[in-house]
mmCIF file of C-alpha atoms in Angstrom:
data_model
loop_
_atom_site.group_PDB
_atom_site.id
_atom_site.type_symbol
_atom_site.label_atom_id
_atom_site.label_comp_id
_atom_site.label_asym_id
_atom_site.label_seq_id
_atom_site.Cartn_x
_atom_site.Cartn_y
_atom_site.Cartn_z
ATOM 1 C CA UNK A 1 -10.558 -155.085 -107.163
ATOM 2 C CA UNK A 2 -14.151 -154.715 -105.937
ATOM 3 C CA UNK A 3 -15.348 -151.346 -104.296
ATOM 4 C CA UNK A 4 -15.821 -150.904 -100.947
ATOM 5 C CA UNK A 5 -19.222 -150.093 -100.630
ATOM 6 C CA UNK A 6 -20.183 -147.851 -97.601
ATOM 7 C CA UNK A 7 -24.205 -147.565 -95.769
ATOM 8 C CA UNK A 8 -25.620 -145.581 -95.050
ATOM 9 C CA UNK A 9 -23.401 -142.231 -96.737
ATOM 10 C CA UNK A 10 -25.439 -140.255 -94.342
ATOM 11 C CA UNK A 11 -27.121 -140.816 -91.292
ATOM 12 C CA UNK A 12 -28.675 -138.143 -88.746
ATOM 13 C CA UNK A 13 -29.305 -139.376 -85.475
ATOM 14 C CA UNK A 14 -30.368 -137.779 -81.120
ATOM 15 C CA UNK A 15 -27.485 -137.802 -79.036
ATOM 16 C CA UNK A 16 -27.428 -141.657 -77.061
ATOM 17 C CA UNK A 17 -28.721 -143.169 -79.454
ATOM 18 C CA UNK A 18 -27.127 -146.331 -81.042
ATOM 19 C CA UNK A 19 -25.762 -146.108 -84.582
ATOM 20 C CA UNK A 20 -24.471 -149.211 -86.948
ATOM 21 C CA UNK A 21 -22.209 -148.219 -90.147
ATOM 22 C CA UNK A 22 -21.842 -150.916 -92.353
ATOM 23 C CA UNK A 23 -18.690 -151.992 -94.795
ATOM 24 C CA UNK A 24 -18.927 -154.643 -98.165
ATOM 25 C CA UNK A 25 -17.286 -156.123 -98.864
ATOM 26 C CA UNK A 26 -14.794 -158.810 -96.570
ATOM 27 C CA UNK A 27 -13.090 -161.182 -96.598
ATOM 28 C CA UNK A 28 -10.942 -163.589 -94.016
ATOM 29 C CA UNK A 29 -7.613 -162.843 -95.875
ATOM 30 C CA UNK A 30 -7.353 -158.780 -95.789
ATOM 31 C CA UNK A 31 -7.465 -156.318 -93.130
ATOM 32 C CA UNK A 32 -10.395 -154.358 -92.429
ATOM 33 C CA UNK A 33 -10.174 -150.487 -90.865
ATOM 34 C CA UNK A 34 -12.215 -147.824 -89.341
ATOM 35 C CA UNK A 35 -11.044 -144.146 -89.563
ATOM 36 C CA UNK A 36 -12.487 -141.190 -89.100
ATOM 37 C CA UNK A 37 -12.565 -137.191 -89.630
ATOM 38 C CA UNK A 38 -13.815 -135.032 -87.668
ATOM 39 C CA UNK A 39 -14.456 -131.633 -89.847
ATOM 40 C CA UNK A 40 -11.608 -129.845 -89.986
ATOM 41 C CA UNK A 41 -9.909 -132.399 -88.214
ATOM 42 C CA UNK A 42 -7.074 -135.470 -89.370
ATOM 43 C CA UNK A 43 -8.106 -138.093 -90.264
ATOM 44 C CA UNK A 44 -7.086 -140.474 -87.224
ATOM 45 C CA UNK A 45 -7.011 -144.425 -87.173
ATOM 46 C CA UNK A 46 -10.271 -145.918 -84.507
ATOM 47 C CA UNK A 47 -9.878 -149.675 -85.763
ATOM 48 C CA UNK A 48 -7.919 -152.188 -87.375
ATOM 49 C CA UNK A 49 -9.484 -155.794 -87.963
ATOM 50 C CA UNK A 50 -7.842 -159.432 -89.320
ATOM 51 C CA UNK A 51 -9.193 -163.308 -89.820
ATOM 52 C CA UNK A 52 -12.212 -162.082 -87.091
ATOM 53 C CA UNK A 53 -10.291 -160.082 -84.439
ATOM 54 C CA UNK A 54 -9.763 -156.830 -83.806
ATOM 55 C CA UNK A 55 -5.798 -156.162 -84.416
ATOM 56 C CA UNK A 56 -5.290 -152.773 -83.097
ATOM 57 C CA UNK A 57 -7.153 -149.924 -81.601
ATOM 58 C CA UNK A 58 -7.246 -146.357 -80.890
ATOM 59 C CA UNK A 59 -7.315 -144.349 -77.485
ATOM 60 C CA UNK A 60 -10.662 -143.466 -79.170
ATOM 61 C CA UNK A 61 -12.147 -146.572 -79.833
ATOM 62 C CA UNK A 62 -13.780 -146.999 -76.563
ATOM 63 C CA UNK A 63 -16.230 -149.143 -74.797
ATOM 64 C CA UNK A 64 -18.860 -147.088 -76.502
ATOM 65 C CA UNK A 65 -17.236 -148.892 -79.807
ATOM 66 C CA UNK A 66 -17.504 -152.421 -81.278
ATOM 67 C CA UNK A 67 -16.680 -154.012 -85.230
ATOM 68 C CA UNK A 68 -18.829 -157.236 -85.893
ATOM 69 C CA UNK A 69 -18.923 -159.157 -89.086
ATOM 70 C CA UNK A 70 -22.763 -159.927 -87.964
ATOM 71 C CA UNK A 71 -23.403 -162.659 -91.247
ATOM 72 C CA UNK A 72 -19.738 -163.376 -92.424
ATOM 73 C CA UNK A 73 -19.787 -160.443 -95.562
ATOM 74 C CA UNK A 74 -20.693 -157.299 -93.586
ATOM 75 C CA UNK A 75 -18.135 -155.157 -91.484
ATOM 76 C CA UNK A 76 -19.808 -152.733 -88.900
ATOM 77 C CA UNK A 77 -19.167 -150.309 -86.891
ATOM 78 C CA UNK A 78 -21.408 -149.777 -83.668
ATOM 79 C CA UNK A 79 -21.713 -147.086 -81.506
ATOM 80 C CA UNK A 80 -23.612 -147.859 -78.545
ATOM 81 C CA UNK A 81 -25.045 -144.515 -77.413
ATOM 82 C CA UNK A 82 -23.716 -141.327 -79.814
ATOM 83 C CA UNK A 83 -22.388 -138.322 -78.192
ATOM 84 C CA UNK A 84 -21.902 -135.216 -80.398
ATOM 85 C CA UNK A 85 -18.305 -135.581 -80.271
ATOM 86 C CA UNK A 86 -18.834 -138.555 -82.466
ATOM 87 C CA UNK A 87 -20.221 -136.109 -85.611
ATOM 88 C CA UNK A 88 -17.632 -137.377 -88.152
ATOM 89 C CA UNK A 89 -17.134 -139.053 -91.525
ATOM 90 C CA UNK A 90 -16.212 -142.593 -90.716
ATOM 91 C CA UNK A 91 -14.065 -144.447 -93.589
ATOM 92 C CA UNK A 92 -13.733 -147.841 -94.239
ATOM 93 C CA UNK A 93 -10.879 -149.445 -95.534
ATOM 94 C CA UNK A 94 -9.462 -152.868 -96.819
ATOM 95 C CA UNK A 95 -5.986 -153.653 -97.152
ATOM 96 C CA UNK A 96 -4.076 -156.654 -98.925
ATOM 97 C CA UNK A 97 -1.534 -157.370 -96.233
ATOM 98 C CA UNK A 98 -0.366 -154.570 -94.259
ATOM 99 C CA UNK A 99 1.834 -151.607 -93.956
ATOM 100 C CA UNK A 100 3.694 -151.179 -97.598
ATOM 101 C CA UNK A 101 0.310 -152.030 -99.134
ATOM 102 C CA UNK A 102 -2.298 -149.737 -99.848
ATOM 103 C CA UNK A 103 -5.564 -149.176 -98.612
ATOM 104 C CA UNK A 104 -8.840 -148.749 -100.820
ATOM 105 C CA UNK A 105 -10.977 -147.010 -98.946
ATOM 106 C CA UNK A 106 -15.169 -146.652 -99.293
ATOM 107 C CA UNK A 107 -16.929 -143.159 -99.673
ATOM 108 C CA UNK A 108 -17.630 -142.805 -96.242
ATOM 109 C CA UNK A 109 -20.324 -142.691 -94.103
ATOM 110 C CA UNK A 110 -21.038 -139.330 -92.841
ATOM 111 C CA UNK A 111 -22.562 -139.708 -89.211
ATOM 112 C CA UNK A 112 -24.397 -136.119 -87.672
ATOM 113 C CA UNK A 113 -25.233 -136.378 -83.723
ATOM 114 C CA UNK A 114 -27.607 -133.923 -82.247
ATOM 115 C CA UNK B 1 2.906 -138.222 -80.260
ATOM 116 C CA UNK B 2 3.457 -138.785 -83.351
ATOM 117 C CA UNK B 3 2.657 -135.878 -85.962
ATOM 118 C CA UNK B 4 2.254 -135.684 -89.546
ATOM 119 C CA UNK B 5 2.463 -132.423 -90.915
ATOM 120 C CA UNK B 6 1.726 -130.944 -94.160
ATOM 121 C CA UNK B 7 2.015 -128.107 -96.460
ATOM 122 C CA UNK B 8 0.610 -125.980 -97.780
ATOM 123 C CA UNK B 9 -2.925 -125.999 -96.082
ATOM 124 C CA UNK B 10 -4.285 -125.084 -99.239
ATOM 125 C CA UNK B 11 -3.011 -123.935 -103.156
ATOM 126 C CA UNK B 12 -4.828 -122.264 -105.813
ATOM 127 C CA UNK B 13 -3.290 -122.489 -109.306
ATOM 128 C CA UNK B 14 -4.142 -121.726 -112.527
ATOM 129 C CA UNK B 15 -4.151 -124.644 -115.202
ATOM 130 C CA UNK B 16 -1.121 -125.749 -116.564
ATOM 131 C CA UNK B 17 0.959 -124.661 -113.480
ATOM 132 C CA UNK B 18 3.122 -127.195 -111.801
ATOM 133 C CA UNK B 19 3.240 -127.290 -108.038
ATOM 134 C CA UNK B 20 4.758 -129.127 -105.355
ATOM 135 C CA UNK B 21 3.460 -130.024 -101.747
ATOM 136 C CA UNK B 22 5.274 -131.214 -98.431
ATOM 137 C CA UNK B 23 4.730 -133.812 -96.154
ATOM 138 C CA UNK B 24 6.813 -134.502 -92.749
ATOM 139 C CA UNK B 25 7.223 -137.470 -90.478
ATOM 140 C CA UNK B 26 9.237 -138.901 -87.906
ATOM 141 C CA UNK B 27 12.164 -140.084 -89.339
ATOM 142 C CA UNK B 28 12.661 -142.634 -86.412
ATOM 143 C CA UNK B 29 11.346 -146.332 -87.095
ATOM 144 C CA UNK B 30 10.089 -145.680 -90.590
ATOM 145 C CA UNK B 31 8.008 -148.075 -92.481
ATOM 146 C CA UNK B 32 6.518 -146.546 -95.250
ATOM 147 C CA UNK B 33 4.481 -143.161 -96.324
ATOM 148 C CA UNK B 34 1.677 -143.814 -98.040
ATOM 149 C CA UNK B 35 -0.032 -140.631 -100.277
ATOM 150 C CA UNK B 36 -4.018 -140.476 -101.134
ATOM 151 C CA UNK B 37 -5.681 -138.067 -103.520
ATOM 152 C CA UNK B 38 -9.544 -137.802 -102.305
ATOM 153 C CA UNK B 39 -11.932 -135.421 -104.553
ATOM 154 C CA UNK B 40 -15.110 -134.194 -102.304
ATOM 155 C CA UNK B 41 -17.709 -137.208 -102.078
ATOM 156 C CA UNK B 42 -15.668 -139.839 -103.691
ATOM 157 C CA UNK B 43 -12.979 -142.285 -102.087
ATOM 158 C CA UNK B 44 -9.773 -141.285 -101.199
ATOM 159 C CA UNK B 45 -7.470 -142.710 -103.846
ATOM 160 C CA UNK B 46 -3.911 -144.116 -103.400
ATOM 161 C CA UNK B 47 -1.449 -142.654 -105.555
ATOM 162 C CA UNK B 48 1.780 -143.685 -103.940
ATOM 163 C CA UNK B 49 3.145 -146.340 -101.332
ATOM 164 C CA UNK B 50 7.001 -145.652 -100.591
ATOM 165 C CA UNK B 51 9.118 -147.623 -98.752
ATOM 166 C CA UNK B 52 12.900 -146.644 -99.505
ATOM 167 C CA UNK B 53 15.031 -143.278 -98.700
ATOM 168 C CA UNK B 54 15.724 -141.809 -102.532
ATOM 169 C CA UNK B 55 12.547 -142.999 -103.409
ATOM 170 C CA UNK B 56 10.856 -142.220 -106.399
ATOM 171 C CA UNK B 57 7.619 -143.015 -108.339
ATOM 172 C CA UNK B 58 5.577 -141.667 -111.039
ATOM 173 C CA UNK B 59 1.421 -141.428 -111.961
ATOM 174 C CA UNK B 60 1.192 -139.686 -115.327
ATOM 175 C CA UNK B 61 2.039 -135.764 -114.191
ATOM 176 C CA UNK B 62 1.910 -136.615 -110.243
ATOM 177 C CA UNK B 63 5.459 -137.629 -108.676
ATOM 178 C CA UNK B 64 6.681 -138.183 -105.130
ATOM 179 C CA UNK B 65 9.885 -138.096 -103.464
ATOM 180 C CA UNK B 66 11.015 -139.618 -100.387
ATOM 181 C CA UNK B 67 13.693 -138.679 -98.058
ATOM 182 C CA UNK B 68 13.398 -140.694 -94.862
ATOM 183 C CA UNK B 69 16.455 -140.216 -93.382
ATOM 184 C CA UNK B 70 15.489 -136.074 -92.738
ATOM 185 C CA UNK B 71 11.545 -137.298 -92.485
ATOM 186 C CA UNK B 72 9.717 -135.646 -95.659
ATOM 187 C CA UNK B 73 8.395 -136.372 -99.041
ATOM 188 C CA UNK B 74 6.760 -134.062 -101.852
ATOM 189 C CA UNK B 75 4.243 -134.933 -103.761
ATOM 190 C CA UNK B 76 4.767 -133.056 -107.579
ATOM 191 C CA UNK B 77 2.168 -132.285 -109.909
ATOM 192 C CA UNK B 78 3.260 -131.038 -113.616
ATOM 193 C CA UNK B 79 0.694 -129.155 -115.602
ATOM 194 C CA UNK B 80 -2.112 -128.591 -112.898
ATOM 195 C CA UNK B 81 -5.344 -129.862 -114.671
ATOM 196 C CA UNK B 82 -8.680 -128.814 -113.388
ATOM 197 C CA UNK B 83 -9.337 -132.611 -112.317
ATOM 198 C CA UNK B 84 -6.116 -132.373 -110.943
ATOM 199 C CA UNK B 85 -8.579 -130.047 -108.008
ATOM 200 C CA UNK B 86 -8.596 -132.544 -104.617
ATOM 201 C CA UNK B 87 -7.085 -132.889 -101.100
ATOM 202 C CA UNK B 88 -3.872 -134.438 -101.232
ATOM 203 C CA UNK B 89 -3.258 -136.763 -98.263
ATOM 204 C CA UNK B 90 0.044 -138.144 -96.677
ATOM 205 C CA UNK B 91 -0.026 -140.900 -94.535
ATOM 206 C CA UNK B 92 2.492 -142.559 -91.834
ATOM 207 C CA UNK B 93 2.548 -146.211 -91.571
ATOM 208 C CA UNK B 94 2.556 -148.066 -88.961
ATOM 209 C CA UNK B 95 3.647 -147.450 -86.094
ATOM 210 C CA UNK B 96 1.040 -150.106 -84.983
ATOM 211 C CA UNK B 97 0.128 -152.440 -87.683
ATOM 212 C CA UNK B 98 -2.537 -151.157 -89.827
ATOM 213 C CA UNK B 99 -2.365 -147.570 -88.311
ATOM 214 C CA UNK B 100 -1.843 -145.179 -90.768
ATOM 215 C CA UNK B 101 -1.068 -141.585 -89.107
ATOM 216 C CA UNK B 102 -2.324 -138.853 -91.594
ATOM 217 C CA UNK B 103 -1.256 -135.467 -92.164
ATOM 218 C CA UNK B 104 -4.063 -132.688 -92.444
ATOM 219 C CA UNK B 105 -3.576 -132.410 -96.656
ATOM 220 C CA UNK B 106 -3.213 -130.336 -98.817
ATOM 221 C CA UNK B 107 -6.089 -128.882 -100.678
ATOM 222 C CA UNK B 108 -5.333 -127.974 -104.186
ATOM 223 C CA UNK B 109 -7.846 -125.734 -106.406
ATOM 224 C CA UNK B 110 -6.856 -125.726 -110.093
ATOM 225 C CA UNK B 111 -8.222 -123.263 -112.239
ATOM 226 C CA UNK B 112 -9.118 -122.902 -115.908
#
């Protein structure tokens, strides 16, 4: 099975300002997910995606949160306007089917709010 | 809520010691517990998906056991390697599909 290949792995950015993590690659017949960790913290489930809808959400996936597949291979995550409570390493993650199945999840994409 | 818990938080062995970690869950409306191995930078990896009370699979020196019905599972490694040095992850699935619910791991430092 391909990779899931995660952009950027690092990204630095002033609190309120809009951030896009980006996920390769999709496809209409698996699910797609966003989770996160806050250091020191769980990892904890934001997003879960099928066939071009979102499936399932979090209490923390927000207004201040959207998934987009903006050119039909791409799957990003958008954050409108970062707070620093955002700080995390957000994890993609593709799944053949659901539940019993495994998910192969990318390398992360570490995201630091000031 | 639900809550995952695991343990130890962390374990340092020396190589070629065999250890053993725990992982809890809800044993109401089970699905299946899913386990991840992730070494610092890289992916986390999935070792195990179980489904069944009495469960039982094997990796090579890394073994898991599931006992739904009581809501826990340990994860076994024989011979600690120094590759064998990652966080161990358990995972609850689903209460909503696609949500996995994840413990806090269990980080594991092998020594040679």
């Amino acid at each position: 099975e391909p990779e899931v290949t995660q952009t950027p792995s690092h990204q630095v950015t002033q609190m309120g300002q809009e951030v896009i993590l980006r996920c390769v690659p999709i496809s209409n017949h698996l699910y797609f997910y966003w989770y996160r960790q806050i250091l020191g913290q769980k990892v904890e489930f934001l997003v879960s995606f099928y066939n071009n809808e979102i499936s399932e959400k979090s209490e923390i996936f927000d207004d201040q949160f959207s998934v987009e597949r903006p050119d039909g291979s791409n799957f990003t995550l958008k954050i409108r306007s970062t707070k620093l409570e955002d700080s995390a390493m957000y994890f993609c993650a593709r799944q053949w089917g659901s539940g019993a199945n495994v998910l192969t999840f990318g390398a992360g994409s570490r995201l630091t709010v000031l | 809520i639900l809550n995952v818990e695991q343990s130890p938080q962390s374990l340092h062995v020396q190589e070629g010691d065999s250890t053993n970690f725990t992982c809890s869950f809800p044993s109401s409306n089970f699905y299946a517990l899913h386990w991840y191995r992730w070494e610092t930078a890289k992916s986390p990896e999935a070792l195990f998906v179980m489904t069944l009370n009495g469960d039982e699979k094997k990796k090579g020196r890394i073994s898991a056991t599931l006992n739904t019905k009581e809501g826990y599972s340990y994860l076994y490694i024989k011979g600690s390697q120094p590759e064998d040095s990652a966080t161990y992850l358990c995972a609850f699935c689903c209460p909503l599909v696609g949500k996995l619910v994840f413990g806090a791991g269990t980080i594991l430092r092998v020594k040679s």
